[in-house]
PDB file of C-alpha atoms in Angstrom:
ATOM      1  CA  MET A   1      17.468  -0.077  11.585  1.00 45.00           C
ATOM      2  CA  PRO A   2      13.901   0.330  12.908  1.00 53.00           C
ATOM      3  CA  ILE A   3      12.512   3.828  12.447  1.00 51.00           C
ATOM      4  CA  ALA A   4      11.925   4.324  16.172  1.00 50.00           C
ATOM      5  CA  ALA A   5      15.566   3.448  16.915  1.00 52.00           C
ATOM      6  CA  ALA A   6      16.762   5.709  14.114  1.00 51.00           C
ATOM      7  CA  ALA A   7      14.677   8.549  15.544  1.00 50.00           C
ATOM      8  CA  ARG A   8      16.380   8.159  18.911  1.00 48.00           C
ATOM      9  CA  GLN A   9      19.716   8.636  17.119  1.00 48.00           C
ATOM     10  CA  GLY A  10      18.396  11.739  15.386  1.00 48.00           C
ATOM     11  CA  HIS A  11      18.060  10.474  11.818  1.00 51.00           C
ATOM     12  CA  VAL A  12      15.160   8.910   9.963  1.00 58.00           C
ATOM     13  CA  LEU A  13      15.085   7.989   6.272  1.00 68.00           C
ATOM     14  CA  MET A  14      11.640   7.254   4.868  1.00 81.00           C
ATOM     15  CA  ARG A  15      10.847   6.390   1.270  1.00 87.00           C
ATOM     16  CA  TYR A  16       7.439   8.062   1.138  1.00 93.00           C
ATOM     17  CA  PRO A  17       5.792  11.235   2.492  1.00 95.00           C
ATOM     18  CA  VAL A  18       3.390  11.501   5.410  1.00 97.00           C
ATOM     19  CA  TYR A  19      -0.039  12.984   4.698  1.00 97.00           C
ATOM     20  CA  LEU A  20      -1.432  14.491   7.890  1.00 97.00           C
ATOM     21  CA  VAL A  21      -5.182  15.222   7.931  1.00 95.00           C
ATOM     22  CA  ASP A  22      -6.388  17.001  11.090  1.00 93.00           C
ATOM     23  CA  ASP A  23      -8.689  19.968  11.592  1.00 92.00           C
ATOM     24  CA  ASP A  24      -6.793  21.062  14.719  1.00 92.00           C
ATOM     25  CA  ALA A  25      -4.178  23.647  13.690  1.00 95.00           C
ATOM     26  CA  ALA A  26      -2.142  23.166  16.872  1.00 94.00           C
ATOM     27  CA  VAL A  27      -1.893  19.417  16.288  1.00 94.00           C
ATOM     28  CA  ARG A  28      -0.882  19.943  12.665  1.00 95.00           C
ATOM     29  CA  GLU A  29       1.798  22.442  13.618  1.00 96.00           C
ATOM     30  CA  GLY A  30       3.218  20.251  16.379  1.00 96.00           C
ATOM     31  CA  LEU A  31       3.398  17.119  14.257  1.00 96.00           C
ATOM     32  CA  CYS A  32       4.834  18.962  11.274  1.00 96.00           C
ATOM     33  CA  LEU A  33       7.594  20.379  13.481  1.00 96.00           C
ATOM     34  CA  LEU A  34       8.328  16.855  14.740  1.00 94.00           C
ATOM     35  CA  PHE A  35       8.557  15.412  11.237  1.00 94.00           C
ATOM     36  CA  GLU A  36      10.633  18.301   9.934  1.00 92.00           C
ATOM     37  CA  ALA A  37      13.073  17.867  12.824  1.00 91.00           C
ATOM     38  CA  TYR A  38      13.772  14.353  11.529  1.00 90.00           C
ATOM     39  CA  LYS A  39      13.701  15.423   7.885  1.00 90.00           C
ATOM     40  CA  ILE A  40      10.556  13.393   7.173  1.00 93.00           C
ATOM     41  CA  SER A  41       8.528  14.774   4.283  1.00 94.00           C
ATOM     42  CA  VAL A  42       5.067  15.795   5.495  1.00 96.00           C
ATOM     43  CA  ILE A  43       2.113  17.509   3.827  1.00 96.00           C
ATOM     44  CA  ALA A  44      -0.658  18.689   6.151  1.00 97.00           C
ATOM     45  CA  PHE A  45      -4.337  19.152   5.305  1.00 96.00           C
ATOM     46  CA  ASP A  46      -6.867  20.991   7.450  1.00 93.00           C
ATOM     47  CA  GLY A  47      -9.700  18.589   6.670  1.00 92.00           C
ATOM     48  CA  PRO A  48     -10.693  15.444   4.767  1.00 93.00           C
ATOM     49  CA  LEU A  49     -12.435  17.216   1.891  1.00 93.00           C
ATOM     50  CA  THR A  50      -9.330  19.266   1.132  1.00 93.00           C
ATOM     51  CA  PHE A  51      -7.298  16.070   1.133  1.00 95.00           C
ATOM     52  CA  LEU A  52      -9.755  14.201  -1.089  1.00 95.00           C
ATOM     53  CA  ARG A  53      -9.631  16.988  -3.691  1.00 94.00           C
ATOM     54  CA  GLU A  54      -5.862  16.564  -4.026  1.00 94.00           C
ATOM     55  CA  VAL A  55      -5.167  12.910  -3.265  1.00 95.00           C
ATOM     56  CA  SER A  56      -5.378  11.708  -6.878  1.00 91.00           C
ATOM     57  CA  LEU A  57      -2.435  13.984  -7.713  1.00 93.00           C
ATOM     58  CA  LEU A  58      -0.273  12.831  -4.802  1.00 95.00           C
ATOM     59  CA  PRO A  59       2.392  10.114  -4.828  1.00 94.00           C
ATOM     60  CA  PRO A  60       1.895   7.171  -2.452  1.00 95.00           C
ATOM     61  CA  GLY A  61       2.479   7.830   1.219  1.00 96.00           C
ATOM     62  CA  TYR A  62       1.471   7.160   4.793  1.00 96.00           C
ATOM     63  CA  LEU A  63      -1.858   8.559   6.021  1.00 95.00           C
ATOM     64  CA  LEU A  64      -1.992  10.085   9.495  1.00 95.00           C
ATOM     65  CA  LEU A  65      -5.694  10.756  10.066  1.00 92.00           C
ATOM     66  CA  ASP A  66      -7.599  12.354  12.902  1.00 91.00           C
ATOM     67  CA  LEU A  67     -10.522  10.163  13.925  1.00 86.00           C
ATOM     68  CA  GLN A  68     -12.991  12.964  14.733  1.00 85.00           C
ATOM     69  CA  MET A  69     -13.336  15.660  12.070  1.00 87.00           C
ATOM     70  CA  PRO A  70     -16.395  17.794  11.254  1.00 84.00           C
ATOM     71  CA  GLU A  71     -16.718  16.969   7.544  1.00 82.00           C
ATOM     72  CA  LEU A  72     -15.879  13.256   7.533  1.00 85.00           C
ATOM     73  CA  ASN A  73     -14.563  11.148  10.369  1.00 82.00           C
ATOM     74  CA  GLY A  74     -11.568   8.879   9.911  1.00 80.00           C
ATOM     75  CA  LEU A  75     -13.700   5.844   9.059  1.00 79.00           C
ATOM     76  CA  GLU A  76     -15.700   7.757   6.448  1.00 85.00           C
ATOM     77  CA  LEU A  77     -12.517   9.147   4.932  1.00 89.00           C
ATOM     78  CA  GLN A  78     -11.084   5.639   4.715  1.00 85.00           C
ATOM     79  CA  ARG A  79     -14.191   4.500   2.817  1.00 86.00           C
ATOM     80  CA  GLU A  80     -13.856   7.403   0.374  1.00 91.00           C
ATOM     81  CA  LEU A  81     -10.216   6.501  -0.250  1.00 91.00           C
ATOM     82  CA  ILE A  82     -11.023   2.834  -0.821  1.00 87.00           C
ATOM     83  CA  GLY A  83     -13.648   3.971  -3.323  1.00 90.00           C
ATOM     84  CA  LYS A  84     -10.888   5.797  -5.182  1.00 90.00           C
ATOM     85  CA  GLY A  85      -8.736   2.671  -5.186  1.00 86.00           C
ATOM     86  CA  ILE A  86      -6.321   4.082  -2.593  1.00 89.00           C
ATOM     87  CA  ASP A  87      -5.340   1.687   0.176  1.00 86.00           C
ATOM     88  CA  TRP A  88      -2.239   3.343   1.572  1.00 92.00           C
ATOM     89  CA  PRO A  89      -1.525   2.438   5.199  1.00 93.00           C
ATOM     90  CA  ILE A  90      -3.356   4.516   7.807  1.00 93.00           C
ATOM     91  CA  ILE A  91      -2.405   5.611  11.313  1.00 93.00           C
ATOM     92  CA  ILE A  92      -5.342   6.963  13.293  1.00 90.00           C
ATOM     93  CA  ILE A  93      -4.855   9.636  15.943  1.00 90.00           C
ATOM     94  CA  THR A  94      -7.633  10.577  18.338  1.00 86.00           C
ATOM     95  CA  GLY A  95      -8.291  12.606  21.444  1.00 82.00           C
ATOM     96  CA  TYR A  96     -11.621  10.894  22.071  1.00 73.00           C
ATOM     97  CA  GLY A  97     -13.049   7.534  22.935  1.00 62.00           C
ATOM     98  CA  ASP A  98     -11.781   4.086  23.662  1.00 66.00           C
ATOM     99  CA  LEU A  99      -8.928   3.007  21.395  1.00 66.00           C
ATOM    100  CA  ASN A 100     -10.055  -0.623  21.593  1.00 69.00           C
ATOM    101  CA  SER A 101     -13.474   0.391  20.291  1.00 62.00           C
ATOM    102  CA  CYS A 102     -11.817   2.375  17.501  1.00 67.00           C
ATOM    103  CA  ARG A 103      -9.846  -0.682  16.401  1.00 67.00           C
ATOM    104  CA  THR A 104     -12.987  -2.718  15.873  1.00 65.00           C
ATOM    105  CA  ALA A 105     -14.420  -0.047  13.569  1.00 59.00           C
ATOM    106  CA  PHE A 106     -11.629  -0.138  10.989  1.00 66.00           C
ATOM    107  CA  GLN A 107     -10.565  -2.757   8.496  1.00 61.00           C
ATOM    108  CA  SER A 108      -7.310  -3.365   6.606  1.00 59.00           C
ATOM    109  CA  ARG A 109      -4.561  -0.791   6.105  1.00 67.00           C
ATOM    110  CA  VAL A 110      -5.015   0.711   9.575  1.00 85.00           C
ATOM    111  CA  VAL A 111      -1.596   0.238  11.105  1.00 90.00           C
ATOM    112  CA  ASP A 112      -2.200   1.675  14.562  1.00 89.00           C
ATOM    113  CA  PHE A 113      -4.383   3.888  16.746  1.00 88.00           C
ATOM    114  CA  LEU A 114      -2.592   6.555  18.772  1.00 90.00           C
ATOM    115  CA  ALA A 115      -4.008   8.790  21.478  1.00 89.00           C
ATOM    116  CA  LYS A 116      -3.404  12.531  21.474  1.00 89.00           C
ATOM    117  CA  PRO A 117      -1.033  13.990  22.430  1.00 91.00           C
ATOM    118  CA  VAL A 118       0.868  11.581  20.215  1.00 93.00           C
ATOM    119  CA  ASP A 119       3.902   9.902  21.721  1.00 94.00           C
ATOM    120  CA  PRO A 120       6.774  10.369  19.211  1.00 93.00           C
ATOM    121  CA  GLU A 121       8.266   6.919  19.764  1.00 93.00           C
ATOM    122  CA  GLN A 122       4.918   5.193  19.265  1.00 94.00           C
ATOM    123  CA  LEU A 123       4.392   7.287  16.135  1.00 95.00           C
ATOM    124  CA  PHE A 124       7.769   6.320  14.676  1.00 94.00           C
ATOM    125  CA  GLU A 125       7.109   2.653  15.443  1.00 94.00           C
ATOM    126  CA  ALA A 126       3.773   2.906  13.638  1.00 94.00           C
ATOM    127  CA  LEU A 127       5.451   4.586  10.676  1.00 94.00           C
ATOM    128  CA  GLY A 128       7.927   1.721  10.483  1.00 93.00           C
ATOM    129  CA  LYS A 129       5.024  -0.711  10.139  1.00 93.00           C
ATOM    130  CA  ALA A 130       3.372   1.592   7.597  1.00 94.00           C
ATOM    131  CA  GLU A 131       6.528   1.719   5.482  1.00 93.00           C
ATOM    132  CA  GLU A 132       6.734  -2.057   5.296  1.00 91.00           C
ATOM    133  CA  LEU A 133       3.037  -2.341   4.456  1.00 90.00           C
ATOM    134  CA  LEU A 134       3.131   0.350   1.770  1.00 92.00           C
ATOM    135  CA  GLY A 135       6.100  -1.335   0.125  1.00 89.00           C
ATOM    136  CA  THR A 136       4.064  -4.549  -0.071  1.00 87.00           C
ATOM    137  CA  VAL A 137       1.012  -2.716  -1.446  1.00 86.00           C
ATOM    138  CA  LEU A 138       3.019  -0.989  -4.173  1.00 89.00           C
ATOM    139  CA  GLU A 139       4.817  -4.191  -5.167  1.00 89.00           C
ATOM    140  CA  LYS A 140       1.452  -5.909  -5.534  1.00 88.00           C
ATOM    141  CA  GLN A 141       0.114  -3.058  -7.670  1.00 86.00           C
ATOM    142  CA  GLU A 142       3.214  -3.177  -9.874  1.00 90.00           C
ATOM    143  CA  THR A 143       2.814  -6.923 -10.338  1.00 92.00           C
ATOM    144  CA  GLU A 144      -0.898  -6.530 -11.132  1.00 91.00           C
ATOM    145  CA  ALA A 145       0.015  -3.947 -13.778  1.00 92.00           C
ATOM    146  CA  LEU A 146       2.450  -6.395 -15.394  1.00 94.00           C
ATOM    147  CA  PHE A 147      -0.139  -9.194 -15.462  1.00 95.00           C
ATOM    148  CA  ALA A 148      -2.673  -6.805 -16.971  1.00 94.00           C
ATOM    149  CA  THR A 149      -0.482  -6.662 -20.091  1.00 96.00           C
ATOM    150  CA  LEU A 150      -0.951 -10.393 -20.739  1.00 96.00           C
ATOM    151  CA  THR A 151      -3.470 -11.570 -23.308  1.00 96.00           C
ATOM    152  CA  PRO A 152      -6.216 -14.054 -22.280  1.00 95.00           C
ATOM    153  CA  ARG A 153      -4.253 -16.882 -23.923  1.00 96.00           C
ATOM    154  CA  GLU A 154      -1.052 -15.857 -22.159  1.00 96.00           C
ATOM    155  CA  ASN A 155      -2.916 -15.819 -18.843  1.00 95.00           C
ATOM    156  CA  GLU A 156      -4.211 -19.285 -19.600  1.00 95.00           C
ATOM    157  CA  ILE A 157      -0.723 -20.546 -20.315  1.00 95.00           C
ATOM    158  CA  ILE A 158       0.968 -18.968 -17.301  1.00 95.00           C
ATOM    159  CA  ASN A 159      -1.671 -20.479 -15.033  1.00 94.00           C
ATOM    160  CA  LEU A 160      -0.736 -23.902 -16.371  1.00 95.00           C
ATOM    161  CA  VAL A 161       2.979 -23.146 -16.126  1.00 94.00           C
ATOM    162  CA  CYS A 162       2.495 -22.211 -12.464  1.00 93.00           C
ATOM    163  CA  ARG A 163       0.780 -25.573 -11.917  1.00 92.00           C
ATOM    164  CA  GLY A 164       3.962 -27.267 -13.098  1.00 92.00           C
ATOM    165  CA  TRP A 165       2.867 -28.158 -16.613  1.00 95.00           C
ATOM    166  CA  GLY A 166       5.465 -28.434 -19.354  1.00 93.00           C
ATOM    167  CA  SER A 167       5.104 -26.942 -22.816  1.00 94.00           C
ATOM    168  CA  LYS A 168       4.125 -30.263 -24.406  1.00 95.00           C
ATOM    169  CA  GLU A 169       1.364 -30.821 -21.830  1.00 95.00           C
ATOM    170  CA  ILE A 170       0.083 -27.284 -22.369  1.00 95.00           C
ATOM    171  CA  ALA A 171       0.085 -27.698 -26.152  1.00 95.00           C
ATOM    172  CA  THR A 172      -1.922 -30.932 -25.888  1.00 95.00           C
ATOM    173  CA  SER A 173      -4.372 -29.503 -23.368  1.00 93.00           C
ATOM    174  CA  LEU A 174      -5.044 -26.320 -25.365  1.00 94.00           C
ATOM    175  CA  ASN A 175      -4.900 -28.066 -28.766  1.00 94.00           C
ATOM    176  CA  ILE A 176      -2.211 -25.746 -30.083  1.00 95.00           C
ATOM    177  CA  SER A 177       1.270 -26.392 -31.438  1.00 95.00           C
ATOM    178  CA  LEU A 178       4.353 -26.630 -29.246  1.00 95.00           C
ATOM    179  CA  ARG A 179       5.866 -23.753 -31.234  1.00 95.00           C
ATOM    180  CA  THR A 180       2.842 -21.580 -30.368  1.00 96.00           C
ATOM    181  CA  VAL A 181       3.192 -22.410 -26.683  1.00 95.00           C
ATOM    182  CA  ASP A 182       6.880 -21.528 -26.746  1.00 95.00           C
ATOM    183  CA  ALA A 183       6.114 -18.244 -28.514  1.00 96.00           C
ATOM    184  CA  HIS A 184       3.539 -17.375 -25.868  1.00 95.00           C
ATOM    185  CA  ARG A 185       5.981 -18.277 -23.088  1.00 95.00           C
ATOM    186  CA  ALA A 186       8.599 -16.017 -24.632  1.00 95.00           C
ATOM    187  CA  ASN A 187       6.101 -13.146 -24.730  1.00 96.00           C
ATOM    188  CA  ILE A 188       5.116 -13.808 -21.126  1.00 96.00           C
ATOM    189  CA  SER A 189       8.741 -13.781 -20.009  1.00 95.00           C
ATOM    190  CA  GLU A 190       9.370 -10.520 -21.819  1.00 95.00           C
ATOM    191  CA  LYS A 191       6.321  -8.833 -20.298  1.00 95.00           C
ATOM    192  CA  LEU A 192       6.931 -10.077 -16.749  1.00 94.00           C
ATOM    193  CA  GLY A 193      10.695  -9.637 -16.860  1.00 93.00           C
ATOM    194  CA  THR A 194      11.665 -13.191 -15.904  1.00 92.00           C
ATOM    195  CA  THR A 195      11.908 -16.701 -17.333  1.00 91.00           C
ATOM    196  CA  SER A 196      11.848 -18.347 -13.908  1.00 92.00           C
ATOM    197  CA  VAL A 197       8.820 -20.528 -13.145  1.00 91.00           C
ATOM    198  CA  ALA A 198       9.470 -20.000  -9.422  1.00 92.00           C
ATOM    199  CA  GLU A 199       9.258 -16.246  -9.925  1.00 92.00           C
ATOM    200  CA  PHE A 200       6.048 -16.647 -11.942  1.00 92.00           C
ATOM    201  CA  VAL A 201       4.552 -18.523  -8.995  1.00 92.00           C
ATOM    202  CA  GLN A 202       5.732 -15.883  -6.518  1.00 91.00           C
ATOM    203  CA  MET A 203       4.215 -13.136  -8.648  1.00 91.00           C
ATOM    204  CA  LYS A 204       0.899 -14.969  -8.894  1.00 89.00           C
ATOM    205  CA  MET A 205       0.845 -15.466  -5.142  1.00 88.00           C
ATOM    206  CA  LYS A 206       1.590 -11.788  -4.577  1.00 84.00           C
ATOM    207  CA  ILE A 207      -1.405 -10.564  -6.582  1.00 83.00           C
ATOM    208  CA  GLN A 208      -3.683 -13.136  -4.931  1.00 78.00           C
ATOM    209  CA  GLN A 209      -2.888 -11.837  -1.456  1.00 69.00           C
ATOM    210  CA  GLY A 210      -5.613  -9.729   0.138  1.00 56.00           C
TER     211      GLY A 210
END
C-alpha cells in the first residue's frame, strides 16, 4: 500500500528513519509531532553542521532538509554529504523562492521539493518515493561490497561469464587450465551467493547503474 494511502488510514510502516534538518524550531516540532503520530522514526537536527558531525554514526535514512539555513543551505549540505559518500534520498522543504528554480539547482537523490507549511499528504507521497529509492541505493551498495571481495582474476572471469562465455572459452582466452577456471567460478559463486549466470548479469547491471 502506498505510504500516502496508509497515512490516510492511520498507519505507516517505514523501514528507515527520517532525518529532519531545519533551523526553525517550530517547523521541527510540528513535523516531529506529525511523524510520531504515524509512528515514523524521526531524528531532528537544528542545523546542518550538527547533522554532519553525527551522520557517519547514523544508519541509512531519508533526509528532510530545509533549503535556507544560516550555516549551509540545502545544496551545500548535499555536496558535503556526497563528499562523505552518503547519497541517501533527499526531500527539500522551503519557505522561500520558486520551487521550479530550486529543482534545477539539485542533482540526483532529491526526491521532491515541498513548500512550507508542508502538506502531509505530499510529504508522505515523497517519503514513499524516497523509500523505494533508498532500497535501490542500499542494494547497489551491498552488491558493490560483494564484488569488492573478488580478486582481479575472478573479476576478469566473471566479466567473461556475463558475456556468455563458457569455461572452455575462458580457459583458452586466459591461457589457464579448465580446472583453474572452474575453481575460480566456484569461488565467485561462493562470494556472490549464487551460481546463476543470469543473476551474475543482474548484479553487474545493478552496480553499473548511476
